[in-house]
Amino acid sequence: MNTIRTSAIPLLAILVLGACQSQTDRRRSTSTNNAQGDARALRVVAGWRADLDTLATHVAQLDSAVASLDDAAGVARARAAFRASRQAFKHAEIGLEYYAPSTTRSLNGPALPEVEEEEGPEAVIPPTGFQVVEELLFAENPAAEQEELTQEVRVVRQLVTRAQTMMGAQIASDDRVWDAAKLEIARIVSLGITGFDSPVAGESLREADAALEGIARALHPYRDAESNWATLDSLMDGARAMLTASSDRASFDHFGFIVSYANPLAHAMMDARRALGIGVPVERRAFAMDVATLFDTNAFDVLAFAPIDVKSEPAERVALGRQLFHDVRLSGDGSRACSSCHIPERAFTDGLPKSKGRTGQPLPRNTPTVINIGLQVGSFSDLRTTFLEDQVTEVVENVDEMHAKLTDVASALRKDSSLTTRFGASFAASESTADSLITSARIRSALAAYMRSLTRLNAPIDRALRGETSAISVEVREGFNVFVGKGKCATCHFLPLTNGTVPPMFQKSDVEVIGVPTRPDTARAIIDADAGRFRISRSAPHRHAFRTPTLRNVALTAPYMHNGVYRTLESVIDFYNRGGGVGVGIRIDNQTLPPDPLKLTAGESRSLVVLLQALTDTTGTQRR
């Protein structure tokens, strides 16, 4: 639960879909971007270009500083130059992430290799950017890494030059400027204050303040004598004051920052945008276009994770999918349904270390919950399918699970006249040809629609983060702060979904190597033989790599890990507290989880358990 490292299944083209904004904002977006609006946006982009020029200057100074690391003073100068560079980067991040995301990932991605699976198993790209520089410069003896350090800083200079070129070609609109500001607030709370991109130097809070300053600069051209920015200004000042009052993430009140400042600030920004008559861009995105924060009630558009041709999922189709989920006719011998393993009363798991196969023998892996399964990119522990529709095919046609053919299933179901009527009602409204034909594609579609309907994001912690602080206890709040702070859980289990799909764009899911043992040993453990994602990609960094699962409803889904090795939340936390597989004696070269012990106290571990229990929301999912 510490750091995200190797990526899988990018969906850049898939997730940018059609319009999903409100009719009111659509009109505003097209009717109010007049010359005055264009002029203000142009001023913002000019400011972003100036910020990049400043960044280039600081990185050049860092290049000079790393040439002299012979003594403590030289190391101190280089580290100061690095911090100044990072501050400049954070000022520019709002524009960089919006208009040059791929370059920004190279500048600020995790310091571990990236696997380009489309190019074959040997296509492993070494990490670049600030986090690589940070690991080298803040090591115990930076002078020993001077040659590599110099090389990496020069790569950063090249990336900044590329970003300057890309930003030089941008012409922004008002709606894009405000959209970028909204995304930057989301980035601060989900990646910034969690320590995701300052894992060694520990500058996350200071850098989050710089990112807020970047937002304030971007919005400044929209201030005029007629607008009332008092609330927005007060929240911005309060947020920045809180971030600069302490540099210690372990003691920082992350919950208080989000509830008292970050979320209200995002809402105040939305109010200011609307008061200015500025709409939102015409896109479909996972983080819904016209909501303010990642924690809002309707923050996510689940269909943004679906295939591009899925425009809607009517209630009739969801109900049909629910019926099929419990129908044993989907299995080859009529003995099993989806709900045989995904039991609603167990939060759609089965309580077994490993699922039972068709013959009664255990399958290789544990049964995952399907609650909130629609809010992630990729399915299965090894991410071998992209969409839920593909997951249906994999399970139904797997010889050890349902052992059927979807075409045969469709033929058999056509003999049920009541079911053909339901299929007709479920699909007629969205298809040009109204018929009741049962097909493989429609079976897949109905089941996927039902699973997407199992989205539940109203747990006690959700209500508390929306401002209903009485929904949780003091201990839950303490656990949340450990989760985001000292425990480093949120650097892999990203807020608010607590899975491994990367915010705030949610366009890819990542896999992690944490070193899961075969038995719950705390010394001289043996790693589980399951190779994970490696079985799909055959790429060395993916050996024993698995998708980061959601932690929602985790109190109901024991046992844990892909092999069910841990039966309690306490034992899982102890595993991470020791440093993962390395901490329990496993020798593994590619562990992405930092092997350093977390040094959580007994009280902190207990508060984490209480927080995880507060992630429970199965409302309305028990209906069969």
XYZ file of C-alpha atoms in Angstrom:
624
model
C 0.000 0.000 0.000
C 2.911 2.332 -0.534
C 3.811 3.231 -4.078
C 2.447 2.704 -7.551
C 5.063 1.388 -9.906
C 4.387 -0.592 -13.078
C 1.559 0.237 -15.421
C -0.882 -1.771 -17.486
C -3.754 -1.170 -19.909
C -3.705 2.531 -20.821
C -7.065 3.713 -22.136
C -6.410 7.245 -23.359
C -8.513 6.894 -26.484
C -11.328 5.016 -24.807
C -11.987 7.305 -21.875
C -12.326 10.548 -23.829
C -15.816 10.049 -25.156
C -18.913 12.072 -25.970
C -20.587 14.927 -24.184
C -21.834 14.321 -20.664
C -22.175 17.829 -19.252
C -25.461 19.420 -18.291
C -27.511 21.219 -20.909
C -27.049 24.493 -19.032
C -23.286 24.257 -18.958
C -23.181 23.059 -22.564
C -24.855 26.308 -23.608
C -22.523 28.326 -21.428
C -19.479 26.558 -22.804
C -20.416 27.372 -26.383
C -21.892 30.832 -25.901
C -19.675 32.644 -23.416
C -16.158 31.921 -24.647
C -16.084 35.336 -26.277
C -13.097 37.543 -26.983
C -12.890 38.597 -23.342
C -12.865 34.972 -22.202
C -10.256 34.072 -24.775
C -8.123 36.981 -23.637
C -8.195 35.806 -20.021
C -7.352 32.231 -20.982
C -4.487 33.479 -23.120
C -3.107 35.348 -20.106
C -3.293 32.115 -18.099
C -1.385 30.153 -20.740
C 1.204 32.933 -20.917
C 1.636 32.516 -17.163
C 2.091 28.762 -17.558
C 4.769 29.362 -20.166
C 6.519 31.761 -17.789
C 6.348 29.137 -15.033
C 8.017 26.658 -17.378
C 10.763 29.157 -18.127
C 11.329 29.499 -14.385
C 11.386 25.722 -14.048
C 13.987 25.486 -16.815
C 16.166 28.018 -14.983
C 15.987 26.104 -11.697
C 16.748 22.768 -13.355
C 19.777 24.332 -15.035
C 20.941 25.479 -11.597
C 20.359 21.953 -10.293
C 22.513 20.647 -13.141
C 25.344 22.911 -12.027
C 24.861 22.034 -8.366
C 25.123 18.255 -8.795
C 28.554 18.743 -10.347
C 29.939 19.403 -6.878
C 28.926 16.871 -4.232
C 32.307 16.478 -2.577
C 31.264 17.735 0.850
C 28.206 18.318 2.996
C 27.863 21.890 1.799
C 27.814 20.761 -1.834
C 25.151 18.161 -1.107
C 23.084 20.759 0.752
C 23.309 23.169 -2.215
C 22.230 20.447 -4.639
C 19.310 19.442 -2.465
C 18.240 23.081 -2.133
C 18.398 23.419 -5.914
C 16.297 20.278 -6.250
C 13.668 21.627 -3.860
C 13.542 24.893 -5.801
C 13.091 22.940 -9.023
C 10.266 20.932 -7.524
C 8.551 24.083 -6.293
C 8.754 25.512 -9.793
C 7.417 22.268 -11.231
C 4.444 22.349 -8.864
C 3.670 25.926 -9.878
C 3.547 24.743 -13.487
C 1.849 21.393 -12.806
C -1.709 22.638 -13.398
C -0.941 23.454 -17.040
C 1.597 20.710 -17.616
C -0.725 17.909 -16.520
C -3.525 19.281 -18.659
C -1.685 19.991 -21.908
C 1.409 17.764 -21.751
C 0.408 14.730 -19.661
C 2.787 12.207 -21.239
C 5.778 14.500 -20.805
C 4.674 15.236 -17.248
C 4.541 11.506 -16.471
C 8.131 11.232 -17.668
C 9.055 14.214 -15.516
C 7.254 13.083 -12.395
C 6.551 9.351 -12.636
C 7.548 6.697 -10.090
C 11.190 5.703 -10.014
C 10.612 2.207 -11.342
C 10.603 0.798 -14.874
C 7.601 1.076 -17.149
C 6.537 -1.902 -19.235
C 5.420 -1.178 -22.800
C 3.502 -4.407 -23.309
C 2.465 -3.642 -26.869
C 6.143 -3.780 -27.862
C 6.859 -7.179 -26.301
C 8.237 -8.474 -22.976
C 11.672 -6.929 -23.466
C 10.253 -3.412 -23.906
C 11.018 -2.158 -20.427
C 11.606 1.573 -20.208
C 13.889 2.774 -17.400
C 12.386 5.408 -15.111
C 13.214 9.068 -15.626
C 12.471 12.371 -14.005
C 12.388 14.041 -10.653
C 11.694 10.939 -8.583
C 14.774 9.195 -9.966
C 16.840 12.295 -9.163
C 15.287 12.420 -5.695
C 16.241 8.834 -4.862
C 19.840 9.458 -5.912
C 20.260 12.910 -4.390
C 18.687 12.059 -1.056
C 20.559 8.772 -0.696
C 23.025 8.342 2.151
C 26.005 9.107 -0.116
C 24.914 11.144 -3.172
C 28.506 11.599 -4.309
C 28.685 7.889 -5.102
C 25.791 8.385 -7.532
C 27.135 11.562 -9.115
C 27.580 10.271 -12.651
C 24.090 8.794 -12.827
C 22.680 11.814 -11.043
C 24.176 14.184 -13.598
C 22.762 12.101 -16.422
C 19.287 12.052 -14.894
C 19.224 15.803 -14.287
C 20.061 16.349 -17.937
C 17.195 14.094 -18.928
C 14.959 16.300 -16.783
C 16.289 19.354 -18.629
C 15.401 17.754 -21.951
C 11.911 16.936 -20.727
C 11.379 20.500 -19.560
C 12.490 21.753 -22.968
C 9.982 19.413 -24.598
C 7.254 20.708 -22.273
C 8.124 24.304 -23.186
C 7.723 23.456 -26.857
C 4.368 21.770 -26.265
C 3.032 24.596 -24.113
C 4.140 27.119 -26.695
C 1.565 25.682 -29.103
C -1.400 25.763 -26.707
C -4.315 28.164 -26.926
C -6.587 27.604 -23.951
C -10.245 28.422 -23.451
C -11.911 29.548 -20.246
C -13.608 26.205 -19.645
C -10.279 24.385 -20.015
C -8.534 26.696 -17.542
C -11.175 26.072 -14.894
C -11.225 22.352 -15.666
C -7.462 22.226 -15.173
C -7.872 23.976 -11.807
C -10.513 21.469 -10.694
C -8.269 18.545 -11.682
C -5.323 20.063 -9.834
C -7.304 20.216 -6.585
C -8.179 16.538 -7.100
C -4.518 15.779 -7.810
C -3.421 17.511 -4.607
C -5.724 15.450 -2.373
C -5.257 12.104 -4.139
C -1.549 12.227 -5.055
C 0.027 15.339 -3.539
C -0.592 15.202 0.201
C -0.355 11.391 0.153
C 3.377 11.520 -0.594
C 3.022 9.845 -3.978
C 5.487 12.058 -5.824
C 7.849 13.033 -3.019
C 8.546 9.616 -1.489
C 12.105 10.239 -0.301
C 12.581 13.967 0.289
C 9.278 14.234 2.158
C 8.309 17.568 0.628
C 4.694 16.668 -0.142
C 2.985 19.303 1.993
C 5.249 22.107 0.845
C 4.781 21.039 -2.767
C 0.994 20.879 -2.345
C 1.140 24.493 -1.237
C 3.063 25.365 -4.407
C 0.415 23.570 -6.471
C -2.292 25.650 -4.788
C -0.312 28.771 -5.610
C -0.301 27.600 -9.233
C -4.107 27.378 -9.120
C -4.402 30.857 -7.614
C -2.200 32.285 -10.370
C -4.276 30.590 -13.074
C -7.561 31.951 -11.730
C -6.308 35.487 -11.053
C -7.181 36.892 -14.521
C -10.845 36.095 -13.854
C -11.112 38.427 -10.893
C -12.926 41.694 -11.523
C -14.644 44.447 -9.579
C -18.051 42.781 -9.865
C -17.085 39.356 -8.568
C -17.082 38.269 -4.943
C -14.111 36.048 -4.230
C -14.084 36.448 -0.454
C -15.036 32.828 0.286
C -12.641 31.443 -2.294
C -9.800 33.643 -1.037
C -10.421 32.674 2.585
C -10.389 28.967 1.773
C -7.280 29.261 -0.381
C -5.456 31.173 2.364
C -6.555 28.682 5.009
C -5.493 25.696 2.934
C -2.084 27.146 2.234
C -1.571 28.148 5.857
C -2.362 24.619 6.999
C 0.058 23.092 4.490
C 2.915 25.404 5.453
C 2.396 25.078 9.208
C 3.996 21.628 9.234
C 6.267 19.524 7.055
C 5.528 16.265 8.869
C 2.997 14.164 6.979
C 2.819 11.652 9.815
C 1.230 14.243 12.111
C -0.636 16.238 9.454
C -4.430 16.244 9.683
C -5.182 15.036 6.160
C -8.842 14.537 6.981
C -9.195 18.068 8.310
C -7.424 19.518 5.286
C -9.747 17.757 2.845
C -12.982 18.452 4.728
C -12.289 21.988 5.913
C -10.318 23.362 2.974
C -9.737 21.297 -0.176
C -13.321 20.205 -0.789
C -14.910 23.566 0.120
C -12.317 25.309 -2.055
C -13.244 23.114 -5.024
C -16.922 23.924 -4.484
C -16.146 27.646 -4.205
C -14.246 27.414 -7.489
C -17.231 25.740 -9.141
C -19.506 28.511 -7.844
C -17.131 31.160 -9.189
C -16.959 29.461 -12.594
C -20.726 29.334 -12.863
C -21.081 32.941 -11.724
C -18.743 33.918 -14.562
C -20.946 31.988 -16.999
C -18.166 29.578 -17.895
C -19.164 26.011 -18.775
C -17.244 22.757 -18.791
C -15.522 21.005 -21.709
C -17.589 18.608 -23.789
C -16.093 15.267 -22.769
C -16.973 12.066 -20.980
C -14.564 11.412 -18.168
C -14.531 9.097 -15.165
C -14.303 12.070 -12.797
C -17.594 13.606 -13.899
C -17.271 16.934 -15.656
C -19.670 19.064 -13.630
C -18.951 17.978 -10.066
C -16.496 19.779 -7.851
C -14.618 17.083 -5.937
C -13.680 13.419 -6.067
C -15.743 12.922 -2.912
C -19.042 14.330 -4.179
C -22.067 12.028 -4.292
C -22.085 11.806 -8.093
C -18.349 12.227 -8.628
C -17.951 9.279 -11.006
C -19.388 8.427 -14.402
C -19.208 4.639 -14.398
C -19.880 4.458 -18.147
C -16.583 6.226 -18.772
C -14.983 2.899 -17.824
C -17.192 0.995 -20.287
C -16.616 0.294 -23.997
C -17.078 3.349 -26.179
C -20.325 2.081 -27.694
C -22.077 1.800 -24.312
C -24.092 5.009 -24.128
C -26.602 4.040 -21.442
C -27.685 1.092 -19.313
C -31.440 1.228 -18.674
C -32.948 -0.227 -15.522
C -34.469 -3.099 -17.501
C -31.029 -4.206 -18.639
C -29.626 -4.006 -15.121
C -32.512 -6.125 -13.815
C -31.937 -8.647 -16.597
C -28.256 -8.787 -15.710
C -29.156 -9.406 -12.069
C -31.312 -12.359 -13.112
C -28.566 -13.793 -15.315
C -26.020 -13.367 -12.510
C -27.981 -15.960 -10.517
C -28.844 -18.240 -13.465
C -27.129 -21.643 -13.482
C -27.864 -21.991 -17.198
C -24.745 -19.888 -17.814
C -22.621 -22.895 -16.832
C -22.025 -25.847 -19.103
C -23.543 -28.453 -16.786
C -26.168 -26.210 -15.182
C -24.602 -26.449 -11.733
C -23.095 -23.000 -11.197
C -24.031 -19.346 -11.502
C -21.940 -16.226 -11.086
C -23.405 -15.930 -7.595
C -22.068 -19.381 -6.667
C -18.720 -17.690 -5.961
C -19.769 -14.026 -5.814
C -22.248 -14.381 -2.975
C -24.190 -11.150 -2.361
C -24.447 -11.765 1.392
C -20.634 -11.894 1.556
C -20.135 -8.664 -0.382
C -19.925 -10.826 -3.524
C -17.050 -12.988 -2.298
C -17.198 -16.539 -0.931
C -15.102 -16.500 2.244
C -12.630 -19.084 0.914
C -8.860 -18.641 0.549
C -9.251 -19.716 -3.079
C -12.431 -20.127 -5.075
C -13.843 -23.568 -5.687
C -13.630 -24.681 -9.278
C -16.233 -26.558 -11.276
C -14.967 -29.911 -10.056
C -14.688 -28.826 -6.440
C -10.939 -28.281 -6.587
C -9.615 -24.836 -5.568
C -8.907 -22.326 -8.304
C -5.568 -20.491 -8.315
C -6.896 -17.291 -6.729
C -9.257 -15.724 -4.226
C -12.729 -14.491 -5.259
C -12.741 -10.665 -5.485
C -15.779 -8.536 -4.726
C -17.700 -7.120 -7.665
C -19.020 -4.136 -5.702
C -17.469 -1.064 -7.370
C -15.884 -3.293 -10.006
C -17.122 -0.857 -12.641
C -14.843 1.872 -11.254
C -11.535 0.481 -12.438
C -9.601 -0.089 -15.628
C -9.115 -3.809 -16.129
C -10.403 -6.943 -14.438
C -8.945 -9.973 -12.680
C -5.931 -9.949 -10.391
C -3.599 -9.974 -13.389
C -5.555 -7.360 -15.414
C -5.961 -9.767 -18.308
C -9.172 -8.156 -19.548
C -10.009 -4.496 -20.054
C -13.809 -4.344 -19.836
C -16.410 -6.127 -17.734
C -17.925 -7.547 -20.905
C -14.650 -9.377 -21.555
C -14.545 -10.575 -17.968
C -17.928 -12.248 -18.503
C -16.562 -14.205 -21.460
C -13.457 -15.224 -19.531
C -15.458 -16.642 -16.631
C -18.262 -18.298 -18.571
C -15.892 -20.004 -20.999
C -13.184 -20.925 -18.483
C -12.947 -24.713 -18.277
C -12.411 -24.614 -14.495
C -15.189 -22.124 -13.753
C -18.407 -22.178 -15.819
C -17.116 -24.347 -18.694
C -19.650 -23.143 -21.247
C -19.747 -21.343 -24.579
C -21.654 -18.085 -24.701
C -23.099 -19.038 -28.080
C -24.463 -22.262 -26.578
C -25.779 -20.387 -23.557
C -27.587 -17.948 -25.836
C -29.155 -20.822 -27.789
C -30.353 -22.471 -24.595
C -31.814 -19.268 -23.153
C -33.790 -18.595 -26.346
C -36.022 -21.538 -25.397
C -37.255 -19.497 -22.406
C -40.035 -17.305 -23.811
C -40.249 -15.086 -20.729
C -36.531 -14.422 -20.944
C -36.666 -13.527 -24.631
C -39.317 -10.960 -23.776
C -37.054 -9.448 -21.124
C -34.147 -9.275 -23.564
C -36.360 -7.472 -26.040
C -37.450 -4.923 -23.451
C -33.870 -4.445 -22.231
C -32.266 -3.715 -25.582
C -34.994 -2.325 -27.859
C -34.663 1.246 -26.596
C -30.938 1.476 -27.383
C -30.735 -0.470 -30.632
C -32.061 0.435 -34.057
C -33.596 -2.987 -34.598
C -36.120 -3.868 -31.913
C -36.121 -7.621 -31.392
C -36.060 -10.139 -28.575
C -33.138 -12.181 -29.841
C -30.806 -13.447 -27.149
C -27.189 -13.176 -28.260
C -23.762 -13.625 -26.689
C -23.133 -9.888 -26.911
C -26.378 -9.079 -25.131
C -25.662 -11.572 -22.349
C -22.299 -9.943 -21.832
C -23.854 -6.492 -21.931
C -26.592 -7.286 -19.413
C -24.202 -8.869 -16.915
C -21.773 -5.962 -17.253
C -24.630 -3.483 -16.722
C -25.614 -5.251 -13.514
C -22.059 -5.249 -12.190
C -21.690 -1.549 -12.978
C -24.910 -0.913 -11.072
C -23.168 -2.256 -7.949
C -21.344 1.042 -7.491
C -21.548 2.071 -3.837
C -19.679 5.110 -2.529
C -21.674 6.156 0.515
C -19.760 4.501 3.332
C -19.405 6.366 6.641
C -16.014 7.742 5.576
C -17.537 9.066 2.335
C -20.233 10.942 4.222
C -17.635 12.315 6.620
C -15.406 13.527 3.785
C -18.443 15.341 2.337
C -18.755 17.268 5.593
C -20.956 15.001 7.718
C -18.166 14.533 10.231
C -20.475 12.961 12.817
C -20.691 9.898 10.539
C -17.351 8.650 11.884
C -15.630 8.363 15.228
C -12.427 10.042 16.328
C -10.641 6.710 15.864
C -11.802 6.445 12.242
C -10.487 9.943 11.619
C -7.159 8.942 13.166
C -7.124 5.846 10.966
C -7.759 7.941 7.882
C -4.772 10.121 8.742
C -2.592 7.024 9.193
C -3.905 5.635 5.888
C -2.929 8.784 4.005
C 0.084 9.667 6.135
C 2.414 7.358 8.049
C 0.897 4.143 6.678
C 1.380 5.317 3.060
C -1.616 3.194 2.037
C -3.083 5.893 -0.217
C -0.033 5.938 -2.477
C -1.326 2.697 -4.034
C -4.946 2.486 -2.870
C -5.783 5.892 -4.262
C -8.454 8.090 -2.731
C -11.360 8.002 -2.949
C -11.892 4.649 -4.700
C -9.067 2.924 -2.757
C -8.152 0.820 -5.790
C -5.167 1.108 -8.144
C -6.759 3.127 -10.952
C -4.769 6.346 -11.027
C -6.529 9.649 -10.238
C -7.597 12.173 -11.242
C -8.018 10.991 -14.861
C -8.532 7.287 -14.027
C -7.201 6.139 -17.400
C -5.008 3.252 -16.301
C -4.656 0.718 -13.550
C -1.346 -0.382 -12.152
C 0.049 -3.595 -10.825
C 2.251 -3.983 -7.772
C 4.772 -6.500 -6.506
C 4.396 -6.737 -2.746
C 5.828 -10.223 -2.136
C 2.802 -12.207 -0.954
C 3.912 -15.377 0.917
C 2.457 -18.867 0.666
C 1.835 -18.959 4.431
C 1.359 -16.167 7.000
C 4.952 -16.535 8.214
C 6.732 -13.500 9.649
C 10.238 -14.843 9.024
C 11.866 -16.986 6.329
C 8.656 -16.869 4.315
C 8.354 -18.300 0.802
C 6.787 -16.260 -1.960
C 3.579 -17.538 -3.520
C 4.333 -19.278 -6.800
C 1.649 -17.393 -8.753
C 3.518 -15.227 -11.288
C 0.626 -12.769 -11.624
C 0.775 -10.294 -14.489
C 3.967 -11.974 -15.734
C 1.834 -14.817 -17.115
C 0.261 -12.279 -19.478
C 3.101 -9.893 -20.334
C 6.134 -12.196 -19.828
C 7.974 -9.033 -18.768
C 10.395 -9.380 -15.864
C 9.122 -6.403 -13.796
C 5.693 -8.055 -13.761
C 6.783 -11.281 -12.075
C 4.497 -11.686 -9.022
C 2.718 -8.416 -9.901
C -1.004 -8.075 -9.192
C -3.678 -5.438 -9.598
C -4.141 -3.216 -6.573
C -7.607 -4.235 -5.310
C -10.240 -1.962 -3.855
C -10.352 -1.729 -0.077
C -14.039 -0.873 -0.063
C -16.060 -3.408 1.925
C -12.779 -5.062 2.844
C -14.094 -5.779 6.346
C -16.521 -8.232 4.701
C -14.247 -9.900 2.161
C -11.762 -11.970 4.170
C -9.499 -13.829 3.590
C -7.096 -11.450 1.872
C -4.518 -11.337 -0.935
C -4.857 -13.204 -4.219
C -4.181 -16.503 -2.426
C -6.207 -15.817 0.727
C -3.108 -16.161 2.892
C -4.235 -13.642 5.535
C -7.489 -14.181 7.409
C -7.708 -10.883 9.289
C -7.152 -7.208 8.578
C -4.744 -7.121 11.495
C -2.491 -9.701 9.833
C -2.555 -7.788 6.537
C -1.521 -4.572 8.263
C 1.248 -6.431 10.099
C 2.547 -7.682 6.722
C 2.770 -4.145 5.365
C 4.146 -2.818 8.634
C 7.074 -5.222 8.321
C 7.869 -4.097 4.760
C 5.951 -6.616 2.670
C 7.634 -9.748 1.361
C 11.148 -8.484 2.023
C 10.156 -7.781 5.617
C 9.071 -11.381 6.192
C 12.230 -12.847 4.704
C 11.377 -13.235 1.009
C 14.184 -12.486 -1.404
C 12.645 -10.642 -4.320
C 14.447 -8.172 -6.546
C 11.451 -6.465 -8.119
C 9.296 -5.691 -5.081
C 7.631 -2.348 -5.750
C 6.434 -1.925 -2.191
C 9.189 -0.094 -0.262
C 10.759 -2.682 2.039
C 11.277 -0.300 4.946
C 9.178 -1.066 8.037
C 6.398 1.461 8.610
C 6.913 1.406 12.380
C 3.218 1.743 13.111
C 2.280 1.613 16.765
C -0.351 -0.788 18.036
C -2.771 2.119 18.288
C -2.094 3.239 14.734
C -2.610 -0.284 13.424
C -5.868 -0.523 15.324
C -7.075 2.807 13.947
C -6.328 1.572 10.425
C -8.566 -1.438 11.012
C -11.356 0.839 12.235
C -10.926 3.058 9.175
C -11.116 0.050 6.855
C -14.339 -1.010 8.563
C -15.721 2.469 7.816
C -15.307 1.760 4.085
C -18.304 -0.576 4.178
C -21.305 0.177 1.943
C -23.333 -2.695 0.505
C -26.630 -0.793 0.438
C -29.136 -2.434 -1.890
C -26.702 -5.018 -3.237
C -28.280 -8.019 -1.501
C -31.282 -8.191 -3.830
C -31.345 -11.365 -5.890
